[in-house]
Short mmCIF file of C-alpha atoms in Angstrom, two decimals:
data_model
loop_
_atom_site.label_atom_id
_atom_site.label_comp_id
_atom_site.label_asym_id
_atom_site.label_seq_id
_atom_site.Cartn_x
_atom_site.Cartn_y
_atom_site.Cartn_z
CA UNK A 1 90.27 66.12 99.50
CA UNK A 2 88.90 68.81 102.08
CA UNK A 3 87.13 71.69 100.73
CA UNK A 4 88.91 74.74 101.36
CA UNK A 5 87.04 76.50 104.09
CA UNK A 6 85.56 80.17 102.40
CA UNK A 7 85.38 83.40 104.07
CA UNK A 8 82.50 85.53 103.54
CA UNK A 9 85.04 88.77 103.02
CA UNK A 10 88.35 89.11 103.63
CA UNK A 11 90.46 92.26 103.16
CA UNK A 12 93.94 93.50 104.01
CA UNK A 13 94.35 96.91 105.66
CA UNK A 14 97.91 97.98 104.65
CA UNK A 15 98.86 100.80 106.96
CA UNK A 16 102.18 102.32 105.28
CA UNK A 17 104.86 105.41 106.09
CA UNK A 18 102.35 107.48 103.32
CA UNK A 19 98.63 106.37 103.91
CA UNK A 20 96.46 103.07 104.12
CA UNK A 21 95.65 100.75 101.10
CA UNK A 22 93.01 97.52 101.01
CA UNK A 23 93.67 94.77 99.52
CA UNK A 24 90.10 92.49 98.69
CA UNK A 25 90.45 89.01 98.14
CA UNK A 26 88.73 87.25 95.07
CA UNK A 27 87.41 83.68 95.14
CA UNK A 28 89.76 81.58 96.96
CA UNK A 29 92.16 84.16 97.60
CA UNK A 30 93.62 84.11 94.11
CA UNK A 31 93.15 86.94 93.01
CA UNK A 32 93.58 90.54 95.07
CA UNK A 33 92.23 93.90 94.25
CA UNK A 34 94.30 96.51 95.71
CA UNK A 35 92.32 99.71 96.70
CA UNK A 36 93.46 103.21 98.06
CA UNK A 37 95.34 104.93 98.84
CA UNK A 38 93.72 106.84 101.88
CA UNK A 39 94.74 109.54 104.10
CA UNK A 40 97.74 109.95 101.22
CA UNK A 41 100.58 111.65 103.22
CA UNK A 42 99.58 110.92 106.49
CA UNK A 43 101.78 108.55 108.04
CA UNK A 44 99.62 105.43 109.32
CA UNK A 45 100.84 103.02 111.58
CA UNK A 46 98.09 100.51 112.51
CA UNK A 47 94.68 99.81 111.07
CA UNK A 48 92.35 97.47 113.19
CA UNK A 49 88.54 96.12 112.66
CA UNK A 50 86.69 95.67 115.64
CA UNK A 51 86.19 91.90 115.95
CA UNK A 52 82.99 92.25 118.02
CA UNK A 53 80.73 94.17 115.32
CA UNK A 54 82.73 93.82 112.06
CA UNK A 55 82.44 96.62 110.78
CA UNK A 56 84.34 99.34 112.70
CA UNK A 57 87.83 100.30 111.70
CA UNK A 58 90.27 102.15 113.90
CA UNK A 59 93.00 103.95 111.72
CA UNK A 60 96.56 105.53 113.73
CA UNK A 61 97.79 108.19 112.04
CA UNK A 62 99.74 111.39 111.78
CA UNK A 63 101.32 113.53 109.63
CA UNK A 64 104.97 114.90 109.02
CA UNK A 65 103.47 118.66 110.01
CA UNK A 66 100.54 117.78 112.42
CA UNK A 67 99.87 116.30 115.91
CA UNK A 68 98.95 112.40 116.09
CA UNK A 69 95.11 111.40 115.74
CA UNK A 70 92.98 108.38 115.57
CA UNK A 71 90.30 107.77 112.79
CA UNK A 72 87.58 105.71 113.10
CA UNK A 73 85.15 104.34 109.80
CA UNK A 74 82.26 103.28 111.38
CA UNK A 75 80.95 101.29 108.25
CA UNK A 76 84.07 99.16 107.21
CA UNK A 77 85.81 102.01 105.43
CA UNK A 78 83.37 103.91 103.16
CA UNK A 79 83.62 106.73 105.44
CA UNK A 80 86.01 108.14 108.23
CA UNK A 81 85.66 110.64 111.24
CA UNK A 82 88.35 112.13 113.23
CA UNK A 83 88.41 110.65 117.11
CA UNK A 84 86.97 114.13 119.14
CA UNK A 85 89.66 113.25 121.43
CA UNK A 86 92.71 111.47 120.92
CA UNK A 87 95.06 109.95 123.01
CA UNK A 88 96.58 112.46 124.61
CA UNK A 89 99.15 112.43 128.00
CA UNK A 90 97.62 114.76 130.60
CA UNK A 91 98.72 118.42 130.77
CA UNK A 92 101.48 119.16 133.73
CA UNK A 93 102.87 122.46 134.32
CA UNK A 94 106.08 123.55 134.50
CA UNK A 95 107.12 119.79 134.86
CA UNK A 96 110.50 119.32 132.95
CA UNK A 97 109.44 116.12 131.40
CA UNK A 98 106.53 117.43 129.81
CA UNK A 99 105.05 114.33 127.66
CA UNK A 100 103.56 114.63 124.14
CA UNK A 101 101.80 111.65 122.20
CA UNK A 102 104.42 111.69 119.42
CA UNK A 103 102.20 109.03 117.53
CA UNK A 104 99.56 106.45 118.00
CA UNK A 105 101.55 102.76 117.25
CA UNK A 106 99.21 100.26 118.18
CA UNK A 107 95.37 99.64 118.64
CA UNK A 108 93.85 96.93 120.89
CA UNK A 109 90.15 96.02 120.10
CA UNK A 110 89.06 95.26 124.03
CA UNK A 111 87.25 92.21 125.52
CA UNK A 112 84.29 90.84 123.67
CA UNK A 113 82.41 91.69 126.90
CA UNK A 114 83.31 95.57 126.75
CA UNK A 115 81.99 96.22 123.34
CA UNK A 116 83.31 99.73 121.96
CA UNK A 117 86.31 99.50 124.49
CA UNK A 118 89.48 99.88 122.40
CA UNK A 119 93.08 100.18 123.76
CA UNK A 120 95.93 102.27 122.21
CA UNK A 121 99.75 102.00 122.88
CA UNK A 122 101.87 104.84 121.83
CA UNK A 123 105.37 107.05 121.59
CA UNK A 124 106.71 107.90 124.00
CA UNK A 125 105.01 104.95 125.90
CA UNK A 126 101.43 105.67 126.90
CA UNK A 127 98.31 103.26 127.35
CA UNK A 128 95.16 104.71 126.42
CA UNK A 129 91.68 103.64 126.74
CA UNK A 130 88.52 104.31 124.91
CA UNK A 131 85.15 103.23 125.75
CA UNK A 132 83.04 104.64 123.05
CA UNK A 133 84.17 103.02 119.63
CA UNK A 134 87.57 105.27 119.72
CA UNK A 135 86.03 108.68 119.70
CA UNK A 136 87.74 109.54 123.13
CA UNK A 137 90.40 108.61 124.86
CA UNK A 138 91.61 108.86 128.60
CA UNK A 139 95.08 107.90 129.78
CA UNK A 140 96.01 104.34 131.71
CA UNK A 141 96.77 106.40 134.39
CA UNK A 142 97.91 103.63 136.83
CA UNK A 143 100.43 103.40 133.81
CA UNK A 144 101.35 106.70 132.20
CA UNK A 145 101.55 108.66 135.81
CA UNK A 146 103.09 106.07 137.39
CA UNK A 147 106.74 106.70 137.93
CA UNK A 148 107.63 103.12 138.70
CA UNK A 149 106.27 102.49 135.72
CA UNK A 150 108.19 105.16 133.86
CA UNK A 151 111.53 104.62 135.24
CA UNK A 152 110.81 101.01 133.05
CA UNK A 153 111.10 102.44 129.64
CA UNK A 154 114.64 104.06 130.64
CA UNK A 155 116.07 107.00 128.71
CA UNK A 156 115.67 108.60 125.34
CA UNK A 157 118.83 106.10 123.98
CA UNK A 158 116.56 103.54 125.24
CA UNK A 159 113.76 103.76 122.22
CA UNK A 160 113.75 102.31 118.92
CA UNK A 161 115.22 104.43 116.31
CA UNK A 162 111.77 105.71 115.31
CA UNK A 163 111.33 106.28 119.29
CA UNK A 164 110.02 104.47 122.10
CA UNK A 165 107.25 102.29 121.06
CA UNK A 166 104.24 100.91 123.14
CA UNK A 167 102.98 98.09 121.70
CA UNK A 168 101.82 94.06 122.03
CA UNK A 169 98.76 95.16 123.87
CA UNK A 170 96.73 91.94 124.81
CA UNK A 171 93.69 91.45 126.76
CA UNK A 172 93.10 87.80 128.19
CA UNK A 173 89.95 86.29 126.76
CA UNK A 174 88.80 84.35 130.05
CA UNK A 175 89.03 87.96 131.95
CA UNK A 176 88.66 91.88 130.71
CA UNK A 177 90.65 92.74 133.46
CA UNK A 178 93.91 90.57 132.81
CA UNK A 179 96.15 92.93 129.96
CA UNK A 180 99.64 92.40 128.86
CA UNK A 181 101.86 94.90 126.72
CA UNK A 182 105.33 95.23 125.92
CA UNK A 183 107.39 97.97 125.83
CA UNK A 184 110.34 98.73 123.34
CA UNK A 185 112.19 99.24 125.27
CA UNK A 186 111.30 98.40 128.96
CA UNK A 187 109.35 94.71 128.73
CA UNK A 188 106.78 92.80 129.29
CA UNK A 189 104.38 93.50 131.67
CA UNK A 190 100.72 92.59 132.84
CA UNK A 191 97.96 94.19 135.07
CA UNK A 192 95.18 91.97 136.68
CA UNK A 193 92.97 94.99 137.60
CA UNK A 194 92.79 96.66 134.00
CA UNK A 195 95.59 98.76 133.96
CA UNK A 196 95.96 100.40 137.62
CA UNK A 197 99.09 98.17 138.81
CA UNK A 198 101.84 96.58 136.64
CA UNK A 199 104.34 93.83 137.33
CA UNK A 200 107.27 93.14 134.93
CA UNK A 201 107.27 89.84 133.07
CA UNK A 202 110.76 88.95 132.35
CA UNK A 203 112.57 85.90 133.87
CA UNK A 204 114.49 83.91 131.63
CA UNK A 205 114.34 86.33 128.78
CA UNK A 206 118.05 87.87 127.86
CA UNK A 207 118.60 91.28 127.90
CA UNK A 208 122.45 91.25 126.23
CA UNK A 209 122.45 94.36 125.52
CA UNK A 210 122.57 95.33 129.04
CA UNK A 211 125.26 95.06 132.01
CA UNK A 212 122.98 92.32 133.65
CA UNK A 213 121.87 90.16 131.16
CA UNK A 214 119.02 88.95 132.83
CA UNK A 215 117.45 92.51 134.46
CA UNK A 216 114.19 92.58 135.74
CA UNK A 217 113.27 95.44 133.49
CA UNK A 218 114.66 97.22 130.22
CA UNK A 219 113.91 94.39 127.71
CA UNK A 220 113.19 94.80 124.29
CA UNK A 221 110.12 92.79 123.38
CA UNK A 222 109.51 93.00 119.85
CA UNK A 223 106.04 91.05 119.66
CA UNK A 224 103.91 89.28 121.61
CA UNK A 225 100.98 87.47 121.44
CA UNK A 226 99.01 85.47 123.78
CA UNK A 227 96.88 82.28 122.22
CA UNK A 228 92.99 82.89 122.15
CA UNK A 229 92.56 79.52 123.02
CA UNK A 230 95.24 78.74 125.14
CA UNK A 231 95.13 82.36 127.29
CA UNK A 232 98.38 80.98 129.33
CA UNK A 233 100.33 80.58 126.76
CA UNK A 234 102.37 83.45 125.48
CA UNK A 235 104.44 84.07 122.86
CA UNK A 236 107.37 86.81 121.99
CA UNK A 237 109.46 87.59 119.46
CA UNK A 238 112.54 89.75 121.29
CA UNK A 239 115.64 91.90 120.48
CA UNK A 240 117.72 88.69 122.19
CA UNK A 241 115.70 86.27 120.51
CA UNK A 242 112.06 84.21 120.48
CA UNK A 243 110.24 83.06 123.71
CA UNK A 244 107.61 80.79 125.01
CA UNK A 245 105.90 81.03 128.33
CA UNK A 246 103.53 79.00 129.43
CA UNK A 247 101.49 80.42 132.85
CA UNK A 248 101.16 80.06 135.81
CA UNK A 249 104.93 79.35 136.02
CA UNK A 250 105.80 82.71 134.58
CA UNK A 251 109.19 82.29 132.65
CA UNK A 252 110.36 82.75 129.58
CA UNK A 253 112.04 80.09 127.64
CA UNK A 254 114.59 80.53 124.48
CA UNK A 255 112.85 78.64 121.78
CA UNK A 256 114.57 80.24 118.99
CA UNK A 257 117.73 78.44 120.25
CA UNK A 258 116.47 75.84 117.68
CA UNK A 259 116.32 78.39 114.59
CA UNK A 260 119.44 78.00 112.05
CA UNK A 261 122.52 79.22 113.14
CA UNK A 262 123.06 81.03 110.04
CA UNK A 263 119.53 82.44 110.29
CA UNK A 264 119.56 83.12 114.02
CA UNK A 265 116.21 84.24 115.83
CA UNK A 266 115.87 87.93 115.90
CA UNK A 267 112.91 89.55 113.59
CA UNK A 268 110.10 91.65 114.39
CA UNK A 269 106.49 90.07 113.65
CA UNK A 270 105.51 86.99 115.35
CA UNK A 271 102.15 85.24 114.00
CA UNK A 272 100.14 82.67 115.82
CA UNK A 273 97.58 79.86 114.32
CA UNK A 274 94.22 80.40 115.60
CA UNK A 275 93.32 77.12 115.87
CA UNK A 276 96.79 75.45 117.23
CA UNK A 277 98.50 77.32 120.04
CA UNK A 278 101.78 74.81 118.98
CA UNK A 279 101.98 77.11 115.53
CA UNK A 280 103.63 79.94 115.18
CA UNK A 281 105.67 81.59 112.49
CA UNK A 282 108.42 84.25 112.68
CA UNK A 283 109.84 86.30 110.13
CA UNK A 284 114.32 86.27 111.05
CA UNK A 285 115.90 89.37 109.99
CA UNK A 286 120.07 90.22 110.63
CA UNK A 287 120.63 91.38 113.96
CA UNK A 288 124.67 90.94 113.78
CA UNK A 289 126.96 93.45 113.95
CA UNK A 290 125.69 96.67 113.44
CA UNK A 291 121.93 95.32 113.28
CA UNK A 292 121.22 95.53 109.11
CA UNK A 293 117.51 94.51 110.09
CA UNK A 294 117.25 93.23 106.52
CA UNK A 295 116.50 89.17 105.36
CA UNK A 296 119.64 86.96 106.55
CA UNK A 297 121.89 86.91 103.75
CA UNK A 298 119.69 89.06 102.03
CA UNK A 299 116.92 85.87 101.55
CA UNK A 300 114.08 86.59 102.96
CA UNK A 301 111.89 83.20 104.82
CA UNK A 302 109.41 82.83 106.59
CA UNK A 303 110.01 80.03 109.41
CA UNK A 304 107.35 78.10 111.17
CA UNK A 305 107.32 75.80 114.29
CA UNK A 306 104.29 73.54 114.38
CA UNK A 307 105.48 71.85 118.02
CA UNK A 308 105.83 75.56 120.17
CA UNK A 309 109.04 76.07 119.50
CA UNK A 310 111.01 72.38 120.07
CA UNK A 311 112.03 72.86 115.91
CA UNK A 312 111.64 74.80 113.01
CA UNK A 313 111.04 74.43 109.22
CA UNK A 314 112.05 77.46 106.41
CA UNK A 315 109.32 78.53 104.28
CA UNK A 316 110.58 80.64 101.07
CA UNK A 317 108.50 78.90 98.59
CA UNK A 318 107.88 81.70 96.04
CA UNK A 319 109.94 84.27 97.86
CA UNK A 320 113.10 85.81 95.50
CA UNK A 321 116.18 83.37 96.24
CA UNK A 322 118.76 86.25 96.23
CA UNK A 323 119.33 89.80 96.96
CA UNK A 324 116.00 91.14 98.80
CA UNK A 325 117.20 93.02 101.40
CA UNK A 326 114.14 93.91 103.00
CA UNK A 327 112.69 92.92 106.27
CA UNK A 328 109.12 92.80 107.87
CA UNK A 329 108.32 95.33 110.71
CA UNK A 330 106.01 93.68 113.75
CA UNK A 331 102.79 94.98 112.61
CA UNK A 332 103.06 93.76 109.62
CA UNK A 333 102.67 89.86 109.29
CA UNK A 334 99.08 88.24 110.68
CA UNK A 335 96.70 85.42 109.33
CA UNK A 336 93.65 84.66 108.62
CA UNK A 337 91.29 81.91 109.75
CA UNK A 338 90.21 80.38 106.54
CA UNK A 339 91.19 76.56 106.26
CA UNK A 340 93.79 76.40 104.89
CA UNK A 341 95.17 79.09 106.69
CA UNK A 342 96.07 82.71 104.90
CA UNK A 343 99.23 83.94 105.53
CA UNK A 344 100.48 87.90 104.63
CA UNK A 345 103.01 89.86 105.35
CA UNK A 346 104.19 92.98 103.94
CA UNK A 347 107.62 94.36 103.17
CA UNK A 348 110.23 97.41 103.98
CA UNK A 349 110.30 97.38 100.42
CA UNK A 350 106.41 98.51 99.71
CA UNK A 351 105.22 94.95 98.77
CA UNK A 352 102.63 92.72 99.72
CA UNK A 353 102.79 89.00 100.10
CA UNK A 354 100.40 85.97 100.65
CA UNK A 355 100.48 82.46 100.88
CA UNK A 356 97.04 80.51 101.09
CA UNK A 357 98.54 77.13 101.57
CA UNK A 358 99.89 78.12 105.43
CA UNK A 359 103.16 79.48 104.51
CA UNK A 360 103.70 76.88 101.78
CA UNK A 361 104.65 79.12 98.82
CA UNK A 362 103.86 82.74 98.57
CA UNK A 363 103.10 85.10 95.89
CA UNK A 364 103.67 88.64 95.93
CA UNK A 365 100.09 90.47 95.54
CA UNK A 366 101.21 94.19 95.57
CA UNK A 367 104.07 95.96 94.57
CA UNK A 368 105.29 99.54 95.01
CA UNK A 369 103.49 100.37 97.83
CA UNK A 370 105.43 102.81 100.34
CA UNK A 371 107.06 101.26 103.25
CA UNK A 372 104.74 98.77 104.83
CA UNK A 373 104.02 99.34 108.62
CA UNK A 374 101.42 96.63 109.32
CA UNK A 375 99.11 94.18 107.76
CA UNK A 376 95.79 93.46 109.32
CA UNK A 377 93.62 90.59 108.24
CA UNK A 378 89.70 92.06 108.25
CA UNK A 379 87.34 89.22 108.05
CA UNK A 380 83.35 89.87 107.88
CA UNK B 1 89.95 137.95 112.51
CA UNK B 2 91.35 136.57 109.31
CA UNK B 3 93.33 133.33 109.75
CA UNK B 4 95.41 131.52 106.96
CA UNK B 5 95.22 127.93 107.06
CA UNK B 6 98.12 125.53 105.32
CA UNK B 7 97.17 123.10 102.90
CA UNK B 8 97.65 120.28 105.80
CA UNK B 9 94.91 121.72 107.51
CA UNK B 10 92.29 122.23 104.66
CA UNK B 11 90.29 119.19 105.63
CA UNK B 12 88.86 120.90 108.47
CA UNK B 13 87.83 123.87 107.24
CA UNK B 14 86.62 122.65 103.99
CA UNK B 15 89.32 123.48 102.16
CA UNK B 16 89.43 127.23 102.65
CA UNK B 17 92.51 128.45 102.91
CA UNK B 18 91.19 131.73 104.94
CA UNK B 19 89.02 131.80 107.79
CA UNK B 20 87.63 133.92 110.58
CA UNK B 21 88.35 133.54 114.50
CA UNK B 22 88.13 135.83 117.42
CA UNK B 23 90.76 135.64 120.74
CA UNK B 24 92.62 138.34 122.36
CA UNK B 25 95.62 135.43 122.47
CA UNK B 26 97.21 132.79 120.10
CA UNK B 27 95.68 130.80 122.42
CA UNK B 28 92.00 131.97 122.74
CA UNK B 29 91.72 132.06 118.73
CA UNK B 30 92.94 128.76 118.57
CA UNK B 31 90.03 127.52 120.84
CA UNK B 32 87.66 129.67 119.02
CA UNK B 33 89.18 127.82 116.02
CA UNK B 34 88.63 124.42 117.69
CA UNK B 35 85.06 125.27 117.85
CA UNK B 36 84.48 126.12 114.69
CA UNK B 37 86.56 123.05 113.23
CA UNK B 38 86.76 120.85 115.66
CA UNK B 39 89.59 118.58 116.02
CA UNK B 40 92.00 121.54 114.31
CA UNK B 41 93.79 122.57 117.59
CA UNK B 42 95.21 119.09 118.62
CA UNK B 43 97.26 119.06 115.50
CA UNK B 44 98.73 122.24 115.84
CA UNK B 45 99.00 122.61 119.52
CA UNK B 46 100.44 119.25 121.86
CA UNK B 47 98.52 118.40 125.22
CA UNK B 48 100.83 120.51 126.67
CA UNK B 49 100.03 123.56 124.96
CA UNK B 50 103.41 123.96 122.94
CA UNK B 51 103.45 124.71 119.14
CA UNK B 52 104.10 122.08 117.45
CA UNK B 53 107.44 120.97 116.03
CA UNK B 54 107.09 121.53 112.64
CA UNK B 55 103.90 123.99 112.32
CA UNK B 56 104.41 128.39 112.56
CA UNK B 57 102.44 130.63 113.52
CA UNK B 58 103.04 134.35 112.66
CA UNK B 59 101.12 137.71 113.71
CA UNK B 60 101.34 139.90 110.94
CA UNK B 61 104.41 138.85 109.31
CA UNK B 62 105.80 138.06 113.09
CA UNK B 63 106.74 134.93 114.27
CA UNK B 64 105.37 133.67 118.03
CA UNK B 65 106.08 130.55 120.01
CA UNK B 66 103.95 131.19 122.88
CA UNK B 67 100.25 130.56 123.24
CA UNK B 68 99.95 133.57 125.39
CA UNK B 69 100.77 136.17 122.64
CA UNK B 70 98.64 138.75 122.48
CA UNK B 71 96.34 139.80 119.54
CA UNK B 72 94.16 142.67 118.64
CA UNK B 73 91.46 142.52 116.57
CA UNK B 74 93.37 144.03 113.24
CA UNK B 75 96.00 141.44 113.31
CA UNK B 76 96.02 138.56 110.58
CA UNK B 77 97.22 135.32 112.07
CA UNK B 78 99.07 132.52 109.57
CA UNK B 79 99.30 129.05 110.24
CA UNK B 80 101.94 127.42 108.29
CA UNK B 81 103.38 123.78 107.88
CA UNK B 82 107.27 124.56 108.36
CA UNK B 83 109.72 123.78 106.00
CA UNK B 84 111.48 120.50 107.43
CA UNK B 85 113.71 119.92 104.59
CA UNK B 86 113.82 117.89 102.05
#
């Protein structure tokens, strides 16, 4: 039998609707000490360690009263400092669409070449870039003052309920310059010249919801992800379903057609195997009728393909059989890279679950929580 | 001048709850307040210089909306989290 491969440290930053919460893993990820909460109150929507120095943390956050703000821990959490200057749209006078960084949604760590470079996407839809660690941050400009680029997000009934969301920010590993993000709603999109042009990424992918169902803009990408190893391979989890794309060719095809009919293949996160750019899970949630966005029948499962996408197998071992009407948002499902691989997601409901055995059975290792926003594997 | 701070906003001036800071506008004090507690400002005041939704400010008992208020140096500014129901 293989040894199980160890990590050195592995923790769980739980960014939820009232403050973040760690989660430490004991020997062999048995047993989890939950930790926190901080920043109680504030409103904390992605938490992030730098993979190039393993030790910074990036922390979104806001509260109900005040502006949005970054923090930024320097030594893994112990302490925090505010960013001196978060990301922020630039000032415009008298302009009647006068934009405001509602909140900070997702953060980016940059290329392993551009150490301290960070990218943040936000609501309304702005890119932002930081080059020193996250203390400041200066607009994408070739994005946010762009007005091709605006007209692709569409109107205010274009947004999620919880507004327009920037998000799926991905920078290709064989070049700093190559970045994709998606755009709820608007699209996919990437820039070859780090961030000053864009070009929409969306044949084949279904926008239903719209008079042409197959725009070139005005998707609704939920999550996407782009394989580390295999950079030209991409992955999305959509409003109208879940995509594969392989590059050059540039076209997105329905792989969720293969998902249960019962089940369907709408959801939010979308998680990717480090080691096996065939393996990916999804997380379906209802997205009939009037869009419940709660577990299928109210049973929540985790489903993985292990062949990109050709079929799919359920995975609810240790998840409750009946009545759990909760749902996972897209932040908050990721892996580790341990051997066997760590899975964790975390709930509408406020509770945390993990499955060591990749996706095998789960057991719940926090309850109560507030609403869960994302889940972030920190390994050092 | 003497500033009240809301209890949202007591990590950046070490908890007190009263502070000094000098403008002749809303505007200028908040700066002045920015300097002395740096990174205060943002979260009361957006990039585009509008109060934000759910903080007000009052002059002596007055409410204003507009950074360009005046002040003089008697006045007593308050900075309060709004009540946003629930």
């Amino acid at each position: 039998m293989k040894r199980p491969r160890r990590t050195a440290s592995l923790r769980l930053l739980v960014a939820t609707r009232k403050g973040l919460f760690q989660l430490q893993a004991g020997p062999g990820r048995r047993k989890w000490r939950l930790s926190g909460p901080e920043f109680l109150g504030h409103t904390t929507h992605h938490c992030v360690l730098d993979p190039r120095d393993r030790r910074t943390l990036l922390l979104a956050a806001r509260t109900g009263h005040l502006g949005p703000t970054v923090f930024r821990s320097l030594d893994f959490g112990k302490t925090w400092k505010e960013a001196k200057r978060p990301p922020a749209f630039a000032k415009t006078e008298g302009a009647a669409d006068q934009r405001e960084v509602d909140h900070v949604f997702w953060l980016t760590p940059g290329h392993a070449s551009e150490p301290g470079v960070w990218y943040a996407g936000t609501s309304p839809h702005g890119i932002f870039r930081s080059e020193d660690g996250g203390a400041t941050w200066e607009g994408v400009t070739g994005f946010n003052d762009n007005p091709v680029c605006r007209k692709w997000g569409g109107g205010p009934q274009d947004g999620t309920p919880d507004g327009p969301k920037m998000h799926s920010l991905n920078v290709d590993p064989r070049d700093a310059r190559h970045l994709y993000i998606g755009m709820s709603s608007g699209g996919v999109f990437e820039s070859r010249d780090k961030g000053k042009s864009w070009q929409p990424l969306n044949q084949g992918c279904r926008a239903d919801f719209l008079p042409d169902p197959y725009p070139e803009f005005g998707h609704d990408p939920h999550c996407m992800r782009l394989h580390p190893l295999a950079p030209d391979r991409l992955y999305q989890q959509n409003h109208c379903g879940i995509y594969r794309m392989d590059r050059p060719e540039g076209r997105w095809v329905r792989i969720g057609e293969a998902m249960p009919k019962k089940v369907g293949d709408i959801g939010f996160p979308l998680v990717l195997h480090p080691r096996e750019p065939d393996t990916l899970w999804v997380f379906p949630m209802d997205g009939g009728t009037v869009w419940p966005r709660v577990s299928p029948d109210g049973k929540p499962a985790a489903y993985v393909s292990r062949n990109a996408g050709k079929t799919w197998q359920r995975q609810d071992g240790g998840l409750p059989r009946e009545q759990s009407w909760w749902t996972v948002k897209r932040q908050a499902m990721c892996s580790d890279t341990a051997k066997p691989l760590g899975l964790y997601f975390g709930t509408t409901s406020g509770e945390i679950w993990a499955s060591v055995d990749e996706g095998k059975r789960f057991s719940c290792i926090a309850r109560h929580l507030p609403e869960v926003y994302a889940v972030e594997a920190a390994e050092t | 001048m003497k500033v009240y701070v809301p209890s949202p906003l007591a990590s950046y001036t070490q908890e007190a709850t009263t502070v000094e800071a000098t403008g002749s506008t809303v505007g200028e004090l908040l700066d002045d307040l920015d300097r002395r507690y740096p990174g205060i400002r943002f979260r009361i005041v957006s990039e585009q210089d509008r109060i934000r939704r759910h903080i007000r400010i009052f002059v002596n008992l007055e409410e204003v909306r507009s950074l360009t208020a005046p002040l003089r140096p008697a006045d007593e500014l308050m900075i309060v989290g709004a009540l946003s129901g629930g």
